[in-house]
Coordinates of C-alpha atoms and ligand atoms in Angstrom, one line a residue:
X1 CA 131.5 127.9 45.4
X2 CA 130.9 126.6 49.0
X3 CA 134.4 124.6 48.7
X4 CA 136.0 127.6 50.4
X5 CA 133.9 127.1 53.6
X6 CA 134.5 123.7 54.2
X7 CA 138.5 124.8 55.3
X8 CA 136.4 126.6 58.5
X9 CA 135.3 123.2 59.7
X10 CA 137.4 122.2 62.7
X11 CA 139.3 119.5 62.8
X12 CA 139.3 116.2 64.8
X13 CA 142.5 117.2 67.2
X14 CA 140.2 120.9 67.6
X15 CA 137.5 118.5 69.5
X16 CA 140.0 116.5 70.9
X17 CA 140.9 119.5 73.3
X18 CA 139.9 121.1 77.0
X19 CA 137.7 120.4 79.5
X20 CA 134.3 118.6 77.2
X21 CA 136.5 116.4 75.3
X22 CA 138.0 114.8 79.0
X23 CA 133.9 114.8 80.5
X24 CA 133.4 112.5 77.1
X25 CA 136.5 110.2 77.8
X26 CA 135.1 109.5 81.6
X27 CA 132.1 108.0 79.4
X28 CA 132.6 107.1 76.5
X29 CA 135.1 104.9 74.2
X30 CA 137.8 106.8 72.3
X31 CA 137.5 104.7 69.7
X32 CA 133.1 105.6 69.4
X33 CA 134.0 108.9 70.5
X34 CA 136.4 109.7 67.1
X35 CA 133.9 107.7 64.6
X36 CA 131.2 109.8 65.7
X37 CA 133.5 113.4 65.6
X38 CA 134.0 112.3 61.7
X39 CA 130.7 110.9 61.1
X40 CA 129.2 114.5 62.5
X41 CA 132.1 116.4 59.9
X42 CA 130.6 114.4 57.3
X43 CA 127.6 115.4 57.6
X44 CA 128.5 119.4 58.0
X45 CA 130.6 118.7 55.0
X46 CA 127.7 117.9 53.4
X47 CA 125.3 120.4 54.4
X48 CA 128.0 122.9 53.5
X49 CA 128.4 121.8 50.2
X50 CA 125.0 122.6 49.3
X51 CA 123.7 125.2 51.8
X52 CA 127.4 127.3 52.2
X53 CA 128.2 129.6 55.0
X54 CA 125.1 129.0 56.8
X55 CA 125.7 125.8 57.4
X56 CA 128.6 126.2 59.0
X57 CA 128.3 125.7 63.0
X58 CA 130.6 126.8 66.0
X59 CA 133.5 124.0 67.8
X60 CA 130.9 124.2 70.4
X61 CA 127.5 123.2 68.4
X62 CA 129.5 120.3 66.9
X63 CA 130.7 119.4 70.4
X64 CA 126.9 119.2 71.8
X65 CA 126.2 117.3 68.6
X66 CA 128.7 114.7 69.4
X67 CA 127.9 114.5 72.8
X68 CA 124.5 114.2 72.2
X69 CA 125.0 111.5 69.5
X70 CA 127.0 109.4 71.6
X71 CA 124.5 109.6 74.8
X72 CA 121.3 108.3 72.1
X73 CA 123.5 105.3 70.7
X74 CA 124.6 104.2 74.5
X75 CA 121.3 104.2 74.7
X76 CA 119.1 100.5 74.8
X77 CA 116.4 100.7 72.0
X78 CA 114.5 97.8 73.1
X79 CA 112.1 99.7 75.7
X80 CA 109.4 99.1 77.9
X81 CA 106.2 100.7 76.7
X82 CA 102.5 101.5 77.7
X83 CA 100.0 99.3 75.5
X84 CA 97.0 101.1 75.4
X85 CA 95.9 99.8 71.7
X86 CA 93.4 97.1 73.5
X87 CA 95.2 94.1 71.9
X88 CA 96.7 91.5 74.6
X89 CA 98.7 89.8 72.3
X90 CA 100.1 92.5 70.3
X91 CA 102.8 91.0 68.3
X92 CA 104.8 93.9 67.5
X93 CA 104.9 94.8 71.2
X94 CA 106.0 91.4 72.4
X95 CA 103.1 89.6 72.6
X96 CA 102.4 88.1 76.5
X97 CA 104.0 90.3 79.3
X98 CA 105.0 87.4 81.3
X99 CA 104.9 86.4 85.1
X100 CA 107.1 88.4 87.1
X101 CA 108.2 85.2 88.7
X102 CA 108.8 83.9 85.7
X103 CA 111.0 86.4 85.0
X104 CA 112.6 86.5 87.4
X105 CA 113.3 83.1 87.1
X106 CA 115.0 83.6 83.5
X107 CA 117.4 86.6 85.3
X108 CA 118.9 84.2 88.3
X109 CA 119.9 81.2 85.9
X110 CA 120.9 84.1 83.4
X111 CA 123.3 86.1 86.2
X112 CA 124.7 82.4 87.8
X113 CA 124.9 78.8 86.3
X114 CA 122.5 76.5 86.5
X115 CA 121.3 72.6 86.9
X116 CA 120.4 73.2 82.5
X117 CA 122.0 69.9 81.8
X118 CA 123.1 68.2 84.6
X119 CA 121.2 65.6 87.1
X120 CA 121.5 66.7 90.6
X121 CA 121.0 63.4 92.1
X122 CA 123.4 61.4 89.9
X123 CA 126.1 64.5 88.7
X124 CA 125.6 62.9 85.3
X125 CA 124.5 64.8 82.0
X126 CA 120.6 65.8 81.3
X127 CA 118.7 67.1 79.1
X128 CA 117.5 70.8 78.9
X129 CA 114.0 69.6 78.0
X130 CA 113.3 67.4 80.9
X131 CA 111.4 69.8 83.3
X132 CA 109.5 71.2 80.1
X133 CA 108.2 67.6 79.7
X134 CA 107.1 66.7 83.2
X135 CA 105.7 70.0 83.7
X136 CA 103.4 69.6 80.1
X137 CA 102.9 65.7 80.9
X138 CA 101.1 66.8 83.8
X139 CA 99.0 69.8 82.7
X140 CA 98.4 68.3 78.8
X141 CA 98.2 64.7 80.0
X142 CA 100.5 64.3 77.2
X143 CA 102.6 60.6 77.2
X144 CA 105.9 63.3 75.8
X145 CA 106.8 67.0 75.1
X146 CA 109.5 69.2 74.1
X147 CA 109.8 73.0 73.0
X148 CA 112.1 75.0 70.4
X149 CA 112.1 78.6 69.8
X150 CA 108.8 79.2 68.3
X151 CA 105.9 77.6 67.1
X152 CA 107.3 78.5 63.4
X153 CA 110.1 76.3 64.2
X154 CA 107.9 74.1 65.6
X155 CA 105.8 73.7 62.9
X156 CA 109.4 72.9 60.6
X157 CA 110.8 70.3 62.6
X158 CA 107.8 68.4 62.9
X159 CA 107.5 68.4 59.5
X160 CA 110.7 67.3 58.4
X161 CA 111.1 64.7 61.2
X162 CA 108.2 63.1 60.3
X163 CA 107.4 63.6 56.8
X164 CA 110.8 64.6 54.9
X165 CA 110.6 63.3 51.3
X166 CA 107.1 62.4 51.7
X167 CA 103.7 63.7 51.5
X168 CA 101.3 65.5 54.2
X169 CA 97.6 65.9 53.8
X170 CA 96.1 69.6 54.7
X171 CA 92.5 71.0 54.0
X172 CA 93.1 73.7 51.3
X173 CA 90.7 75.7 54.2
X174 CA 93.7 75.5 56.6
X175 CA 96.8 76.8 53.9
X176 CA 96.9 80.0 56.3
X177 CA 99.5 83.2 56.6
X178 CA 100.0 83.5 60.2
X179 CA 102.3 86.9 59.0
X180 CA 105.7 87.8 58.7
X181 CA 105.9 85.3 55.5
X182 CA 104.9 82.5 57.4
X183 CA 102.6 80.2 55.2
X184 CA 101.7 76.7 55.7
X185 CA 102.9 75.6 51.5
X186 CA 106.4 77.6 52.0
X187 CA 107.0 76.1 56.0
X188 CA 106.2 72.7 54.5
X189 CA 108.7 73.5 51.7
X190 CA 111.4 74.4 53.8
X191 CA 110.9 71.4 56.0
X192 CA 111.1 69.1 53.1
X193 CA 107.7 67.9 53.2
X194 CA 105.6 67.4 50.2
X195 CA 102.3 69.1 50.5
X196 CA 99.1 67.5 49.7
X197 CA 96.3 69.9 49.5
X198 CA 93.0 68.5 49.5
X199 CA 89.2 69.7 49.3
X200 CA 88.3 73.1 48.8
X201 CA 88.7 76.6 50.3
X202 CA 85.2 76.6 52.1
X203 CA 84.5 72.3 51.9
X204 CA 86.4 70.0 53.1
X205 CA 85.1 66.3 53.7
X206 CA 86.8 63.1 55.3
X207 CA 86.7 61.3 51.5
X208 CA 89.2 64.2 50.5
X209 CA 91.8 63.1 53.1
X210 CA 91.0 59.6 52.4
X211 CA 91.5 59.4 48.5
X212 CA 94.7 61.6 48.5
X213 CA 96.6 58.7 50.7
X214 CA 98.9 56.1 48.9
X215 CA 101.7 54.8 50.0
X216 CA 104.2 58.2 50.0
X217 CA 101.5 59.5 53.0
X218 CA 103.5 60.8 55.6
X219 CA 100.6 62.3 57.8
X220 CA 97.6 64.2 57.9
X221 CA 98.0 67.7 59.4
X222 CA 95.3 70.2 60.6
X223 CA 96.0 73.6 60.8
X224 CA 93.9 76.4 63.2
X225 CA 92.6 79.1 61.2
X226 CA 94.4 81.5 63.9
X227 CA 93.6 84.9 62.3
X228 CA 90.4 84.5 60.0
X229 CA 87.1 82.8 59.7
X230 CA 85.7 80.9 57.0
X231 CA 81.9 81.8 57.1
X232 CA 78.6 80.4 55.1
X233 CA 78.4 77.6 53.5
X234 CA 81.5 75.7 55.0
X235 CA 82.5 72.1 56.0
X236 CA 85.9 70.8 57.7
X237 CA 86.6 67.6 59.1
X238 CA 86.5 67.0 62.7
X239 CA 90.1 66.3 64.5
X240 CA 88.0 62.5 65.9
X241 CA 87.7 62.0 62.0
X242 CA 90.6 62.7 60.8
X243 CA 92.2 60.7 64.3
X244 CA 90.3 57.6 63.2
X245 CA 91.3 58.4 59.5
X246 CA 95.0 58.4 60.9
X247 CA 94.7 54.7 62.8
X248 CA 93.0 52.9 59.8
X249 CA 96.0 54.1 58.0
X250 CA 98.7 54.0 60.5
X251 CA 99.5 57.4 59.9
X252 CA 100.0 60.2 62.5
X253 CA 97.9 63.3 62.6
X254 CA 99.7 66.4 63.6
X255 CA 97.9 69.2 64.6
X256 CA 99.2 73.0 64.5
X257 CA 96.9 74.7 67.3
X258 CA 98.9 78.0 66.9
X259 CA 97.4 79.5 69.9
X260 CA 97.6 77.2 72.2
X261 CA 94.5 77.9 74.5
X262 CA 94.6 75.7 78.0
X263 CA 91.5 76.9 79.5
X264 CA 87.6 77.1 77.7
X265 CA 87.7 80.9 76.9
X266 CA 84.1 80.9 76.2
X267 CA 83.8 81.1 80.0
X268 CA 85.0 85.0 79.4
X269 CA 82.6 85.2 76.6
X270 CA 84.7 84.5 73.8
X271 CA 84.9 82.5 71.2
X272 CA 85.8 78.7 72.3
X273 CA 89.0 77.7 71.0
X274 CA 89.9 73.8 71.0
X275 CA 92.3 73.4 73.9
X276 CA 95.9 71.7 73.9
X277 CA 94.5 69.0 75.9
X278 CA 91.3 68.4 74.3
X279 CA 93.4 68.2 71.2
X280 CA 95.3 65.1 72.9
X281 CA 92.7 63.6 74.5
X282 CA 91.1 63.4 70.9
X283 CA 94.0 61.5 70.0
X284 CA 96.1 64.3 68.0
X285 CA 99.5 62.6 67.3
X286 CA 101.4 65.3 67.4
X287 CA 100.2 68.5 69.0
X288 CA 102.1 72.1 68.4
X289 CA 101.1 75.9 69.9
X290 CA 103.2 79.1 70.9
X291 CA 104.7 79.7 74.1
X292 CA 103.7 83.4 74.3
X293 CA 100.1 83.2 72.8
X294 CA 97.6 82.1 74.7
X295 CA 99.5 80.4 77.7
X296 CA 100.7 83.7 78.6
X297 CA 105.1 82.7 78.6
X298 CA 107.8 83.8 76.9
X299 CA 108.2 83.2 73.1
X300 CA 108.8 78.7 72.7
X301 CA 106.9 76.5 70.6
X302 CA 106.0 73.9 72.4
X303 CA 105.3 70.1 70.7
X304 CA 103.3 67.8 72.7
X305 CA 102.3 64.0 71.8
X306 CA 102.9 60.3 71.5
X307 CA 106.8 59.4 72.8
X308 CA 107.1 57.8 69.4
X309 CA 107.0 61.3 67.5
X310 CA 108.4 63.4 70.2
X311 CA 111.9 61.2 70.5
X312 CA 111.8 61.2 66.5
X313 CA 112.3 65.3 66.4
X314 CA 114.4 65.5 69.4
X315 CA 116.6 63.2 67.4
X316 CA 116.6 65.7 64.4
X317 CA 119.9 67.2 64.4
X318 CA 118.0 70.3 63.5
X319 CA 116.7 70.5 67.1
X320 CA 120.5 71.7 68.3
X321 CA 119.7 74.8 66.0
X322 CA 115.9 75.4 67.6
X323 CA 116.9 74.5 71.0
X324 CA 116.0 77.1 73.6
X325 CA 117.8 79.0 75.7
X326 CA 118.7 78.9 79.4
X327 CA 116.5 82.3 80.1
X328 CA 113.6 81.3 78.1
X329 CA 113.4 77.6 79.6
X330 CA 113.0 78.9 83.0
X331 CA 110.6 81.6 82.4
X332 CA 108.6 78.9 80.9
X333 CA 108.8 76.0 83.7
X334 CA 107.5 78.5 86.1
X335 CA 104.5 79.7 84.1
X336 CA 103.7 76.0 83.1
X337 CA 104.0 75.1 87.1
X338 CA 101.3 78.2 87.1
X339 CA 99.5 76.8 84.8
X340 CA 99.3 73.6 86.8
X341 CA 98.2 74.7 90.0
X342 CA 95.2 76.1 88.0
X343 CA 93.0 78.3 90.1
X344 CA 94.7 77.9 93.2
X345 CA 98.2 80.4 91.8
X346 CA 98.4 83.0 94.1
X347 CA 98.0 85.6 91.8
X348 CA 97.0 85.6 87.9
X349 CA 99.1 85.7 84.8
X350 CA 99.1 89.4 83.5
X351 CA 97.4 88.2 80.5
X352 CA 94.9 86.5 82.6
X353 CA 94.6 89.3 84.6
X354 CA 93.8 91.4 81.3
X355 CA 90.7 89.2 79.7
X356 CA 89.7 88.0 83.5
X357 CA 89.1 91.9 84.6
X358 CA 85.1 92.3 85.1
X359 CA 84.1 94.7 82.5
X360 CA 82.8 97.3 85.7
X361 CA 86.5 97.4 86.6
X362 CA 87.7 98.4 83.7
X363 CA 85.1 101.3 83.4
X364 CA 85.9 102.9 86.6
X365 CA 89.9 102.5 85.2
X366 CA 88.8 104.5 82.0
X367 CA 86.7 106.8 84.2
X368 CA 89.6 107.5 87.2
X369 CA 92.2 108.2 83.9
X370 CA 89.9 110.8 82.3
X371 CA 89.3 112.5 85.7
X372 CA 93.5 112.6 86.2
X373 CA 93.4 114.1 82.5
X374 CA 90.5 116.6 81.8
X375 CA 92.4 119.4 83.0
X376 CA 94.5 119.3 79.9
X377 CA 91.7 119.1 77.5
X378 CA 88.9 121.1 76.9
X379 CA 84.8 119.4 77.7
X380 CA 84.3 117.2 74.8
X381 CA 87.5 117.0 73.5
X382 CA 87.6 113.9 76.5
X383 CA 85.8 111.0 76.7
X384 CA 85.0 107.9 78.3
X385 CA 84.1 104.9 75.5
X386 CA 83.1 101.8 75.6
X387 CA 85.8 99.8 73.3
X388 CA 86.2 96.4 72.1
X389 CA 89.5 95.0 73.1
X390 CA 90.6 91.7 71.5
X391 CA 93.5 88.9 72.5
X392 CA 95.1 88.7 69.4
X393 CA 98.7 87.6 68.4
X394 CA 96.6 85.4 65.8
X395 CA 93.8 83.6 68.3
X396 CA 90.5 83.7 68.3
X397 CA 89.7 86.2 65.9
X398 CA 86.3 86.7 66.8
X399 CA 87.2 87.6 70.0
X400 CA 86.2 91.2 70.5
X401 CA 85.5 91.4 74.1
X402 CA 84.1 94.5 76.1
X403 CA 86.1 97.2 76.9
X404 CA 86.7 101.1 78.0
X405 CA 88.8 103.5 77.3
X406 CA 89.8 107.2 77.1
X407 CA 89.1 108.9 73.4
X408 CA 91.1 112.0 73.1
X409 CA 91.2 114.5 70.7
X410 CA 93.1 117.7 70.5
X411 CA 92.7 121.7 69.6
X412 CA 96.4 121.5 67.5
X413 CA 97.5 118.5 66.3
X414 CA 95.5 116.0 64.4
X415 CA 94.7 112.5 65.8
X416 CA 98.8 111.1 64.4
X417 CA 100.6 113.8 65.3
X418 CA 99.0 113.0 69.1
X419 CA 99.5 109.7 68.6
X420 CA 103.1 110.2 67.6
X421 CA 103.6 112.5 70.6
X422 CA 102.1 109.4 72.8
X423 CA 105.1 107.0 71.2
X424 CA 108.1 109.5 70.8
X425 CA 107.8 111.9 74.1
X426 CA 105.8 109.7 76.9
X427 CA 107.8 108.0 79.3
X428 CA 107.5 105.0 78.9
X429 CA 106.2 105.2 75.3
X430 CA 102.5 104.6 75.2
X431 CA 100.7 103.2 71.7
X432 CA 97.4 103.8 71.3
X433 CA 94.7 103.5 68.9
X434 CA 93.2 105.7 66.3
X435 CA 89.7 105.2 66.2
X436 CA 87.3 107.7 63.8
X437 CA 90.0 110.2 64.1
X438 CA 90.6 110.7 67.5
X439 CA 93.0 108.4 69.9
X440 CA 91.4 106.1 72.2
X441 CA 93.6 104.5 74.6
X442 CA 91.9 100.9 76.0
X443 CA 93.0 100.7 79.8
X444 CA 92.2 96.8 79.7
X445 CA 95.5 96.7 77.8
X446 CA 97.2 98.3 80.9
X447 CA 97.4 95.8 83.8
X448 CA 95.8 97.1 87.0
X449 CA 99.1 97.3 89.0
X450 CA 100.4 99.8 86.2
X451 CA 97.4 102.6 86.1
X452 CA 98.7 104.7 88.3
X453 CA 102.1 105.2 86.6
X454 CA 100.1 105.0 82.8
X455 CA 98.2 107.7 84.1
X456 CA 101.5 109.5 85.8
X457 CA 103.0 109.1 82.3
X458 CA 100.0 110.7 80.6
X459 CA 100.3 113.5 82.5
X460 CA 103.7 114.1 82.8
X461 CA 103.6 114.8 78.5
X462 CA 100.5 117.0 78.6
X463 CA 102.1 118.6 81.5
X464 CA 104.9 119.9 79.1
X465 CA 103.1 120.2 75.9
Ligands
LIG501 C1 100.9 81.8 65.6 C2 100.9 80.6 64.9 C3 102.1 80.0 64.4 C4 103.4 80.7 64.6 O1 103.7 80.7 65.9 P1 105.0 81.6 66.4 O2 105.1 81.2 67.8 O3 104.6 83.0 66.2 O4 106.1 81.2 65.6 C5 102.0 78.8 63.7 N1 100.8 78.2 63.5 C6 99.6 78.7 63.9 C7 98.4 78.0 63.6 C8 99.6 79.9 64.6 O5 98.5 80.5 65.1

């Protein structure tokens, strides 16, 4: 019976005395300090229970467990990390590293108060929005604009400003998962919005919009296939089309670009996406991308389009629950003013910076990295590849562009257990990718004013293993 052992534990007033206890009180709340002393007795309890006597620690093992304990949960968990997996846009690592001045924008109105919503000139109440607006009516030639927190919740309140109760027409080739359960059918559910799907998955023609309008038509909606291609035999409607469909019908046409390219990428090589202001120059109603996609800000989705449409969803009194905040609306007026001074901005976004890096560049980055690192890995267990790295964050799927990287693979440990070494014990945490069993990292990923301390951190872990 291992009952009998539990009676050896110490007891909270044990820790509670001499010399470690007071080091922990300089530190640490009294109140954290005692929930973690009983949190670690629970567990011993436990272990004792089933594994007896040898479970049973020293005061002083328990002690450095608590101490320990408490320093990981004081801890921030939200971390800066290396991304060396060749994605730009790599959702689950916060998709666009934004402008420093950007962001550093977002930290003076965060540490001080702020014009948000007050006029200058008169003292009177503004609107947040305003400086969003005339920044977009500039660079989208837009007549109005505003932004919420995402293009998710963009994609909602457009809906249910315009078309609550009533029907809107999409292409059954445009009913896309973007991820993270969000589908067009369930968004248009939530908003309220009937759905009206039309045509088929590969065909689509202008006679299929045309037929499915009566008189419950709220608006005809097209939808960018963000993440996947429909190949072969394949026909959609043309956003001119479906404009002119819209004006012989008086109905607005909305149009979800998701990715919310402002620049011709096929310039780089890629795939050409249809830009923000191509899509309102065609005559798009109602136009609606992500802030941290393509345009390289924090996370916003921003709705651009006729006054008409814009002052109908800021009237929504769902916009006071999507509005942004303070931090995120001046990251995002600086890298729209970026945006507008076009190729004369002193310096690149670091996304820019990313896909705009000559290919030759990138090599010698790949090739400088391998030379800091080949002392820790024996000839042909290191090598410089060429890589395809890709913008992703759901644009342009198709657009694999050149890259290089660094494709490791080690004596001990198989290609995960590396990788997991890369993301638990490098400082800052670097992802890679795992490539035909060994771990490539992509330096295009890793913006240029950063190598040196990627490559620091890379050797600073092989160092100690
Ligand atoms: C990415 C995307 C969204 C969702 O945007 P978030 O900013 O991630 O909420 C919506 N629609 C399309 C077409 C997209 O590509």
């Amino acid at each position: 019976m291992n009952e009998k052992y539990l009676r050896q534990l110490p007891a909270v007033h044990q820790f509670q005395q001499g010399e470690s206890y007071q080091i922990l009180q300089q530190h640490f709340d009294e109140r954290q300090i005692v929930n973690v002393i009983r949190e670690v007795l629970a567990e011993a309890r436990r272990n004792i229970l089933q594994q007896g006597a040898s479970a049973l620690q020293t005061l002083a093992d328990y002690h450095a467990i608590v101490r320990e304990r408490l320093h990981q949960m004081h801890q921030p968990k939200i971390q800066p990390v290396f991304n060396a997996t060749g994605i730009i846009l790599h959702t689950n690592l916060g998709r666009a590293p934004i402008l420093p001045a950007a962001a550093h924008a977002a930290s003076a109105v965060a540490t001080g108060y702020s014009n948000l919503e007050l006029d200058l000139e008169s003292g009177k109440r503004s609107k947040r929005q305003l400086p969003l607006r005339s920044a977009l009516q500039h660079l989208i030639g837009c007549e109005s604009a505003t932004a919420v927190n995402n293009c998710a919740a963009a994609t909602i309140i457009v809906l249910r400003a315009i078309a609550t109760g009533k029907e809107v027409i999409v292409s059954r080739g445009q009913l896309v998962e973007i991820g993270g359960s969000f589908r067009i059918p369930e968004i248009m559910t939530v908003s309220g919005a009937t759905l009206r799907e039309v045509g088929t998955t590969n065909i689509t023609r202008l006679a299929d919009y045309e037929k499915n309008i009566h008189e419950n038509t709220a608006a005809l909606m097209r939808v960018h296939c963000s993440n996947y291609r429909i190949q072969g035999f394949t026909e959609s409607v043309p956003l001119q089309a479906l404009v002119e469909l819209g004006k012989k019908y008086h109905l607005p046409v909305i149009d979800d670009l998701g990715s919310g390219a402002l620049e011709d990428f096929s310039q780089y090589g890629l795939q050409a996406d249809p830009t923000v202001q191509e899509s309102i120059a065609t005559g798009a109603d109602v136009v609606l991308f992500s802030g941290d996609k393509l345009l390289g800000g924090p996370q916003a989705g921003l709705i651009v389009g006729k006054k008409q449409w814009i002052d109908r969803i800021e009237s929504d009194p769902l916009m006071r629950a999507l509005r942004l905040d303070k931090m995120t609306l001046a990251a995002m007026e600086v890298t729209l003013l970026h945006h507008l001074q076009g190729g004369k901005a002193s310096e690149p976004l670091p996304t820019q910076e990313m896909y705009r890096r000559p290919l030759a560049q990138v090599e010698s980055q790949a090739r400088t990295l391998a030379t800091a690192l080949q002392s820790y890995f024996p000839p042909g267990q290191i090598q410089v590849v060429p890589t395809e790295a890709y913008l992703g964050g759901g644009t342009l799927p198709d657009s694999a562009m050149p890259s290089w990287g660094v494709r490791l693979v080690h004596s001990d440990w198989s290609s995960e257990e590396l990788a997991k070494k890369l993301r638990t014990l490098a400082r800052p945490p670097v992802l890679a990718r795992i490539v035909h069993d060994a771990v490539v990292l992509d330096v295009r990923t890793i913006p240029t004013r950063q190598q040196d301390a990627f490559t620091e951190t890379l050797k600073e872990l092989f160092e100690q293993q």
